[in-house]
mmCIF file of C-alpha atoms in Angstrom:
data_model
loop_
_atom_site.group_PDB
_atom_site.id
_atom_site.type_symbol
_atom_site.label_atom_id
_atom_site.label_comp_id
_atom_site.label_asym_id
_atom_site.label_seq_id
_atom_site.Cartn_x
_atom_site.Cartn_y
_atom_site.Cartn_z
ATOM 1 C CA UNK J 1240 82.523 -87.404 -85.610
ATOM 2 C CA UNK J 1241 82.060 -91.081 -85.390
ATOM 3 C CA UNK J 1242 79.065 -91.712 -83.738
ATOM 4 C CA UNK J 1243 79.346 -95.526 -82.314
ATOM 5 C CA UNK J 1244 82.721 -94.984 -80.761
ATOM 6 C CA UNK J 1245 82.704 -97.881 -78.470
ATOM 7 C CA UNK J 1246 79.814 -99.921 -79.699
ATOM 8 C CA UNK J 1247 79.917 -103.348 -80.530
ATOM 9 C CA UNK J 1248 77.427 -104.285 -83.417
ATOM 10 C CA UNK J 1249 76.521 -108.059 -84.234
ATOM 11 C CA UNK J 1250 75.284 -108.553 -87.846
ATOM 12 C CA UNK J 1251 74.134 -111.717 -88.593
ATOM 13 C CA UNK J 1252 74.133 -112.541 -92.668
ATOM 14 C CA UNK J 1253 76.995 -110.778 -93.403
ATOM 15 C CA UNK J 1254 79.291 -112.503 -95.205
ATOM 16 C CA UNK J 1255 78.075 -111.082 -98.462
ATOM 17 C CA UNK J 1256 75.047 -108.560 -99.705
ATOM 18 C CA UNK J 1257 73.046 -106.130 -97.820
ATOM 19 C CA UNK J 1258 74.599 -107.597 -94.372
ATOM 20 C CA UNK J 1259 78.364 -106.482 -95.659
ATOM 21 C CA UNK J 1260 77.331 -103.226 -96.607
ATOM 22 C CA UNK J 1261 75.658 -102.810 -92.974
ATOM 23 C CA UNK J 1262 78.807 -103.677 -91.584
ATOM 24 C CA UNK J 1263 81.098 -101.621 -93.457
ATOM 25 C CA UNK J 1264 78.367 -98.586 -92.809
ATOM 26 C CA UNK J 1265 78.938 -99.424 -88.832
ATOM 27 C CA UNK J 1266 82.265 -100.173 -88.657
ATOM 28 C CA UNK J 1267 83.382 -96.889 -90.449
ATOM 29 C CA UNK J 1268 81.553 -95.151 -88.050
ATOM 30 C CA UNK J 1269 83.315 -96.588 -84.983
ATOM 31 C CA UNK J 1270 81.974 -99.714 -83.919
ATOM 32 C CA UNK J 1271 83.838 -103.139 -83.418
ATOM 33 C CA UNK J 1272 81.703 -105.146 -86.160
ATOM 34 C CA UNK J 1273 81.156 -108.953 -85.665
ATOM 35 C CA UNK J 1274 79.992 -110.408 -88.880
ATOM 36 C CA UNK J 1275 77.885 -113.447 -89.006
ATOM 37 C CA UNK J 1276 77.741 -116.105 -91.690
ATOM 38 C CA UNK J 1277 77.887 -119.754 -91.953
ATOM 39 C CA UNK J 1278 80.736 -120.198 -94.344
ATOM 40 C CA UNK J 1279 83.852 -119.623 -93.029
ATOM 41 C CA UNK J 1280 85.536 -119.188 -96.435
ATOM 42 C CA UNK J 1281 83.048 -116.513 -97.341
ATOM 43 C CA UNK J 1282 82.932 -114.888 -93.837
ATOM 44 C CA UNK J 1283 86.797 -114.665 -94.179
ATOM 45 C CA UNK J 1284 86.710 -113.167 -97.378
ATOM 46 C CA UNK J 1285 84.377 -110.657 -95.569
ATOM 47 C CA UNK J 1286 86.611 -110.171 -92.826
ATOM 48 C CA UNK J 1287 90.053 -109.325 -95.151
ATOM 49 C CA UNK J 1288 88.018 -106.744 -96.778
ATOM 50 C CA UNK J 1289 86.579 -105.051 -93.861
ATOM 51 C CA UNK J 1290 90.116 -105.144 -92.134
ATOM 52 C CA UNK J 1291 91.095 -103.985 -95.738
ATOM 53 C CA UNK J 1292 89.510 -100.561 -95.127
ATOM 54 C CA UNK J 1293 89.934 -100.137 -91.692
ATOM 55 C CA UNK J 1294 87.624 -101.690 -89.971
ATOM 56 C CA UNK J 1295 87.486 -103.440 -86.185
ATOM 57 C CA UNK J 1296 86.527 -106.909 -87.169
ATOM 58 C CA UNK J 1297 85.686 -110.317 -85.390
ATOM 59 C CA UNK J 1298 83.505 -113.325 -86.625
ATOM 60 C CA UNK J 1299 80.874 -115.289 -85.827
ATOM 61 C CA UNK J 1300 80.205 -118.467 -87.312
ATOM 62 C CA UNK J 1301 77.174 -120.683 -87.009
ATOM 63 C CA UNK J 1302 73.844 -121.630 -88.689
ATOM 64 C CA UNK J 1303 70.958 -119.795 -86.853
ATOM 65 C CA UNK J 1304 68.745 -122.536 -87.892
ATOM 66 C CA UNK J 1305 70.882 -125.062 -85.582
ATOM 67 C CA UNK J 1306 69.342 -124.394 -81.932
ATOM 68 C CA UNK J 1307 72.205 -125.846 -79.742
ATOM 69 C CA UNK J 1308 74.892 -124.351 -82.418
ATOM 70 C CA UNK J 1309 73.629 -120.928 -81.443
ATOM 71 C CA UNK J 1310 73.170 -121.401 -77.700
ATOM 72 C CA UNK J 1311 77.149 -122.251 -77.723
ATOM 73 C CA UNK J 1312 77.986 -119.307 -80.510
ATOM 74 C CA UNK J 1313 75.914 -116.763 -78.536
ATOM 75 C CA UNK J 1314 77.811 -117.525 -75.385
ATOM 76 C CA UNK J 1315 81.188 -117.100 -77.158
ATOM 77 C CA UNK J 1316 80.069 -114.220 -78.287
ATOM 78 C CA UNK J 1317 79.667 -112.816 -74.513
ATOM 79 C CA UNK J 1318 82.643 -114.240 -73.287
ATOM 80 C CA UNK J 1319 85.072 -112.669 -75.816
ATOM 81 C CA UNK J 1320 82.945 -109.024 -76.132
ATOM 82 C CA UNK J 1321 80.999 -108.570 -73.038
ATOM 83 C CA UNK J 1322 77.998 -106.724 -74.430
ATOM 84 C CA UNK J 1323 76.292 -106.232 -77.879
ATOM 85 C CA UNK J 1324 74.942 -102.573 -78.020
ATOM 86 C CA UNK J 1325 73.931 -103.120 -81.263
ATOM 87 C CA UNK J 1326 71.865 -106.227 -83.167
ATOM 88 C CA UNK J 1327 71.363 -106.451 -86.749
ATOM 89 C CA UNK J 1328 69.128 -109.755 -87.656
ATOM 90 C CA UNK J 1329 69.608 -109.226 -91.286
ATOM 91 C CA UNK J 1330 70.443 -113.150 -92.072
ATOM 92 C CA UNK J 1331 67.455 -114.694 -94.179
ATOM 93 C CA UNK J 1332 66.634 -117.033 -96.585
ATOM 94 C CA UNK J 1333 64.337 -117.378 -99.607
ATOM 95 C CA UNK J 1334 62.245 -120.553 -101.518
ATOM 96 C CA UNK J 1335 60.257 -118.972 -104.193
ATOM 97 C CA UNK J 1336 57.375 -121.713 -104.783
ATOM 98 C CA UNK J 1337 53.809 -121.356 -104.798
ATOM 99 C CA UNK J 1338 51.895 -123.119 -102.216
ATOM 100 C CA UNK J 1339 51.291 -126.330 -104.328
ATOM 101 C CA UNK J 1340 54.993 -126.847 -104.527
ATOM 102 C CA UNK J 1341 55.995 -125.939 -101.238
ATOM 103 C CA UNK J 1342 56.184 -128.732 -98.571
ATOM 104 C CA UNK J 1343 55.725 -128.423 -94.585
ATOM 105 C CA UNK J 1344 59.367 -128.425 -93.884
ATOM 106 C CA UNK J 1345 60.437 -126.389 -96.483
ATOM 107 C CA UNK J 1346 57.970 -123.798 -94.767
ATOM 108 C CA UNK J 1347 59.136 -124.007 -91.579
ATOM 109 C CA UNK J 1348 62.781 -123.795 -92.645
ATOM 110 C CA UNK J 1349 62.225 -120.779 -94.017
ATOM 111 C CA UNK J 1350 59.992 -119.713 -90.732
ATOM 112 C CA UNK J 1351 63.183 -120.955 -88.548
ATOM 113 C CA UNK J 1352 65.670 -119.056 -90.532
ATOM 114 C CA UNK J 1353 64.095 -115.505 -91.066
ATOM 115 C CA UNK J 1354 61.464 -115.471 -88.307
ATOM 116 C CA UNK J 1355 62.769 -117.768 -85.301
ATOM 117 C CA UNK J 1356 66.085 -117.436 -85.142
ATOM 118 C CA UNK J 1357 65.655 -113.317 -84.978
ATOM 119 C CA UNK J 1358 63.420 -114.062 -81.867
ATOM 120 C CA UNK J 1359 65.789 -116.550 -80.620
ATOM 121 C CA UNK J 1360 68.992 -114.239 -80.577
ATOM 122 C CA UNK J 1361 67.045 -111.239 -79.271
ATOM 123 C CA UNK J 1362 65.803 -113.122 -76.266
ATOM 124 C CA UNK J 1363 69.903 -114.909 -75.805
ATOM 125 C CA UNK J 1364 71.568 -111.640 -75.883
ATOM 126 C CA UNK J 1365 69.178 -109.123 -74.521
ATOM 127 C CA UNK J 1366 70.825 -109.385 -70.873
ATOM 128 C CA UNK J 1367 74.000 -108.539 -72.286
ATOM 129 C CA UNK J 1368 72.306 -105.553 -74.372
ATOM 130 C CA UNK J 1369 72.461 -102.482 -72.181
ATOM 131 C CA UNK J 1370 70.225 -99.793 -71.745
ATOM 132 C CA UNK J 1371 70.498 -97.213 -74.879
ATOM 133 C CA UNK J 1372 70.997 -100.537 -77.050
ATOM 134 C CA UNK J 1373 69.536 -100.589 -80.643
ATOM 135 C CA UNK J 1374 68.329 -103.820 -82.379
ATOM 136 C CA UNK J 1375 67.307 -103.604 -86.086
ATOM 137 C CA UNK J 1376 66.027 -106.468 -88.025
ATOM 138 C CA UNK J 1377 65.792 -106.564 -91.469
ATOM 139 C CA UNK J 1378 62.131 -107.505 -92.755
ATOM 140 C CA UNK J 1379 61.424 -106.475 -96.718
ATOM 141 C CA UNK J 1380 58.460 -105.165 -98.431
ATOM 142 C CA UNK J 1381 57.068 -108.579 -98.653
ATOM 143 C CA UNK J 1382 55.957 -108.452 -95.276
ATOM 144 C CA UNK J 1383 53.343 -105.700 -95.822
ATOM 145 C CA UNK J 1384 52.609 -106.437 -99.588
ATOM 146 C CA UNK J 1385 52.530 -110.128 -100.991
ATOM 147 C CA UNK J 1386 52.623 -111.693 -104.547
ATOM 148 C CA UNK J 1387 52.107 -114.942 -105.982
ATOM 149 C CA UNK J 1388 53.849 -117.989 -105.558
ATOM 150 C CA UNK J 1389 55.979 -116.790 -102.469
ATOM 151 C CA UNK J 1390 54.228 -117.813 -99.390
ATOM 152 C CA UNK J 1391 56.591 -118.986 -97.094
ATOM 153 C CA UNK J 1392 58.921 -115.538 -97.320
ATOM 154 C CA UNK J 1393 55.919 -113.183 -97.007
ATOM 155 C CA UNK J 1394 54.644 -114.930 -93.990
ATOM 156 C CA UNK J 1395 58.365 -114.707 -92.406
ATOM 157 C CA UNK J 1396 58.972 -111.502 -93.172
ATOM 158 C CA UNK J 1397 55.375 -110.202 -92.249
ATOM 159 C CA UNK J 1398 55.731 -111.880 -88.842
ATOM 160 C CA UNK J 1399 59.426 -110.353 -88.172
ATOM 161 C CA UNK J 1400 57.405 -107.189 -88.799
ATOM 162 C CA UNK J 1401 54.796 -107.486 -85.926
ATOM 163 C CA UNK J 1402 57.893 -109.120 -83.804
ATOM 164 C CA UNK J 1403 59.423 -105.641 -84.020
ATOM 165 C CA UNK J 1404 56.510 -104.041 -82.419
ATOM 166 C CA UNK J 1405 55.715 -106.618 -79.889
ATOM 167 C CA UNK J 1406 59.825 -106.427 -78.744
ATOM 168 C CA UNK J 1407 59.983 -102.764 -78.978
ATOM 169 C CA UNK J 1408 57.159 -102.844 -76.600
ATOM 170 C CA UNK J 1409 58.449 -105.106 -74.410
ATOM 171 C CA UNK J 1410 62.238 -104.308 -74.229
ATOM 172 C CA UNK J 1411 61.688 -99.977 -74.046
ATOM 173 C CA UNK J 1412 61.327 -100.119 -70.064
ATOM 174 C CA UNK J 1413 65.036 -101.604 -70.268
ATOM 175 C CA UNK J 1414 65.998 -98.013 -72.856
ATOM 176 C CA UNK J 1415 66.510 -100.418 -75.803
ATOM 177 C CA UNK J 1416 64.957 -99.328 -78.964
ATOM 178 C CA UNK J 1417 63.806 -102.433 -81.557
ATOM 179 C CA UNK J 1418 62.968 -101.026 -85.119
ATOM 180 C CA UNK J 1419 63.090 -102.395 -88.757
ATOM 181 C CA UNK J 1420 63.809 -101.989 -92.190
ATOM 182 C CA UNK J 1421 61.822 -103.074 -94.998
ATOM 183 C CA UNK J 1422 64.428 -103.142 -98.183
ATOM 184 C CA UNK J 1423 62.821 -103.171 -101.522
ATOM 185 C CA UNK J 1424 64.387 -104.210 -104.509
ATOM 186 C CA UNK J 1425 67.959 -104.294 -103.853
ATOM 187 C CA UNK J 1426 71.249 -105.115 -106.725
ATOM 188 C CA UNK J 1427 72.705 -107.609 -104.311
ATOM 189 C CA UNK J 1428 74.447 -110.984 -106.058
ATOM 190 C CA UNK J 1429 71.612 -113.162 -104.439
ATOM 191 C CA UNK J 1430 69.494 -111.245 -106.618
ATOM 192 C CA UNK J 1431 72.195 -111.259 -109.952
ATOM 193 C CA UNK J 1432 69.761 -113.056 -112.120
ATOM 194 C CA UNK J 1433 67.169 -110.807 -111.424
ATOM 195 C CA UNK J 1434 69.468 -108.325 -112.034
ATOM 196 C CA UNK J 1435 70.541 -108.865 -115.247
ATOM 197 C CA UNK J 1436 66.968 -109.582 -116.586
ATOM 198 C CA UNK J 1437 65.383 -106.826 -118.849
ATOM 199 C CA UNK J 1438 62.181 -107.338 -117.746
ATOM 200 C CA UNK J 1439 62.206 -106.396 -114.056
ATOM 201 C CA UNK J 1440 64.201 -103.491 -115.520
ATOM 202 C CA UNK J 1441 61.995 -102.088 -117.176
ATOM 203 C CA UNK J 1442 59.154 -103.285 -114.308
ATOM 204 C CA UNK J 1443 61.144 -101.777 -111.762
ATOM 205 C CA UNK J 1444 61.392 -98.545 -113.968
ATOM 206 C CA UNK J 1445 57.652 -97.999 -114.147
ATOM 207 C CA UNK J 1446 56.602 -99.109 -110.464
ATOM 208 C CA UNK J 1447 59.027 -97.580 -107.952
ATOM 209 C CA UNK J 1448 59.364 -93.657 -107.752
ATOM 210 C CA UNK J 1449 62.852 -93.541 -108.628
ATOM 211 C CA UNK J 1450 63.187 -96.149 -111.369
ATOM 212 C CA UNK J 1451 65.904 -98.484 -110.459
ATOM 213 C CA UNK J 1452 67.146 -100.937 -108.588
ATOM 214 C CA UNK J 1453 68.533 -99.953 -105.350
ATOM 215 C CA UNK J 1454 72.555 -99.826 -104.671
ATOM 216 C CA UNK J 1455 73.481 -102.304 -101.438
ATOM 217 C CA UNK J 1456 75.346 -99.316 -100.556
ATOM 218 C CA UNK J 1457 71.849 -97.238 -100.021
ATOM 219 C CA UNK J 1458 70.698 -99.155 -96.609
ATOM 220 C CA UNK J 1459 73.533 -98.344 -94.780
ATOM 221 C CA UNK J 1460 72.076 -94.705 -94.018
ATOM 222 C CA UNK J 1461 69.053 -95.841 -92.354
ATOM 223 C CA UNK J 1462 70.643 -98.386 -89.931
ATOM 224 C CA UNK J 1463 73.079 -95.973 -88.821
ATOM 225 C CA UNK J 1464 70.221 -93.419 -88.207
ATOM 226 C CA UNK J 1465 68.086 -96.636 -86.085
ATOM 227 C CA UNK J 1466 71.707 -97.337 -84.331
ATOM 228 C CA UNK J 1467 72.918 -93.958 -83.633
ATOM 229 C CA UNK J 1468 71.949 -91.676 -80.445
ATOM 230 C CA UNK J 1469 69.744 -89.522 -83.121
ATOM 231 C CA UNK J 1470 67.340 -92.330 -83.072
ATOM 232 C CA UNK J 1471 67.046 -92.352 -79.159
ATOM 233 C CA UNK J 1472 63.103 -91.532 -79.683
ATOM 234 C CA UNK J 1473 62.675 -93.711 -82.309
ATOM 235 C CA UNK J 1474 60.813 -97.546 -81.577
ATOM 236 C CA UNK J 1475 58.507 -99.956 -82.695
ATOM 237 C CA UNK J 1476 58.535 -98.011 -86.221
ATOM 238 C CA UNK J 1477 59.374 -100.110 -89.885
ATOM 239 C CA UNK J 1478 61.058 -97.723 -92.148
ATOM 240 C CA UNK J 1479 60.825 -98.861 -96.011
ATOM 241 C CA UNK J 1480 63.934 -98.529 -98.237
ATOM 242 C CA UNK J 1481 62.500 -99.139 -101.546
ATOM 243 C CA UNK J 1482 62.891 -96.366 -103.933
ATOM 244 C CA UNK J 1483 59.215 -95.456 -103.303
ATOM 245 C CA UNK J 1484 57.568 -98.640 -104.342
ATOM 246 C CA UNK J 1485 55.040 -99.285 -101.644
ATOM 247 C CA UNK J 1486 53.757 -95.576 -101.917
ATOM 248 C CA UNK J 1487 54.122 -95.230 -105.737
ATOM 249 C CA UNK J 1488 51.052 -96.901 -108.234
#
């Protein structure tokens, strides 16, 4: 039994990665899918192989980083659905520099990108979210743990974290549930050359519980569970999908 008959789920970063995989897990479960990117070639490629396999399918293109792009794109987006019951901010980006290398505006980029523009479609499309809505954003592990020479990232990803809790507290009178998930390390291609590199193999082997990398495929079951009526109880919560790293040493 397809349990988001009717629901219409916006992922944003989905073109590719993670974000495909989240919409392939939705749409095969019964919701219209609208996948976000901003590269039409790539988001089309997206959408032929989602239509490929059955899926209900519509785009949306724009750069969440452009303010005025995504007033207009959010307002298409209501005209031609209506509502959004469902909200995946999984769109991010990365610069992996230490802090000596990393300039102001690269840092705010990267705060505009994976922090701001989160908080910016939440608050755009939450009167057009009704009650029983679900809203999921993907943080990463390198919100509650941190390493060298990515500052800019953690600090995103840490603050998308305490965004969750601060929405999910503001947003349950209205019966929508805010939640996220914290992927670990994940075979996606943004992460090929890590992939292929022996090293963080055999890292990976020693200092996550099950050894490996994860498979994109592996994060569709938790947003389901956050989007689906089994998670009606469920808010304000991070769930980590990361092999066991943050609880293995």
């Amino acid at each position: 039994m397809k349990k988001l008959n009717g629901k219409t789920a916006l992922i944003t970063g989905a073109a590719r990665g993670l974000g495909l995989e989240i919409a392939r897990g939705l749409a095969a479960n019964g919701a219209h899918v609208v996948i976000h990117g901003r590269n039409q070639d790539e988001l089309e490629v997206a959408r032929r192989d989602l239509i490929a396999a059955g899926a209900d399918v519509s785009m949306l293109l724009v750069d969440l980083a452009d303010e005025m792009g995504t007033i207009e794109a959010c307002k298409d987006l209501v005209a031609r659905q209506g509502r959004i019951d469902i909200l995946v901010n999984n769109a991010g980006a990365r610069d992996r520099r230490p802090l000596a290398e990393i300039d102001r505006q690269s840092f705010r980029r990267l705060l505009e990108v994976n922090l701001v523009a989160p908080f910016d479609l939440v608050r755009r499309l939450t009167p057009h979210i009704p009650d029983g809505g679900r809203i999921v954003n993907i943080t990463s592990i390198a919100g509650p743990i941190a390493r060298a020479g990515d500052p800019a990232y953690t600090a995103a990803k840490g603050g998308l974290d305490a965004l969750t809790r601060a929405l999910a507290a503001e947003l349950g009178s209205r019966g929508i549930t805010v939640n996220a998930i914290a992927p670990g390390f994940f075979a996606t291609e943004a992460n090929g050359k890590m992939v292929a590199d022996p090293t963080i193999a055999a890292r990976l082997e020693q200092r996550t519980s099950l050894g490996r990398w994860g498979n994109p495929r592996e994060i569709v079951g938790a947003v389901l569970f956050l989007c689906s009526p089994d998670a009606s109880y469920v808010t304000g919560t991070t769930l980590a999908v990361d092999g066991g790293y943050l609880s293995h040493f």
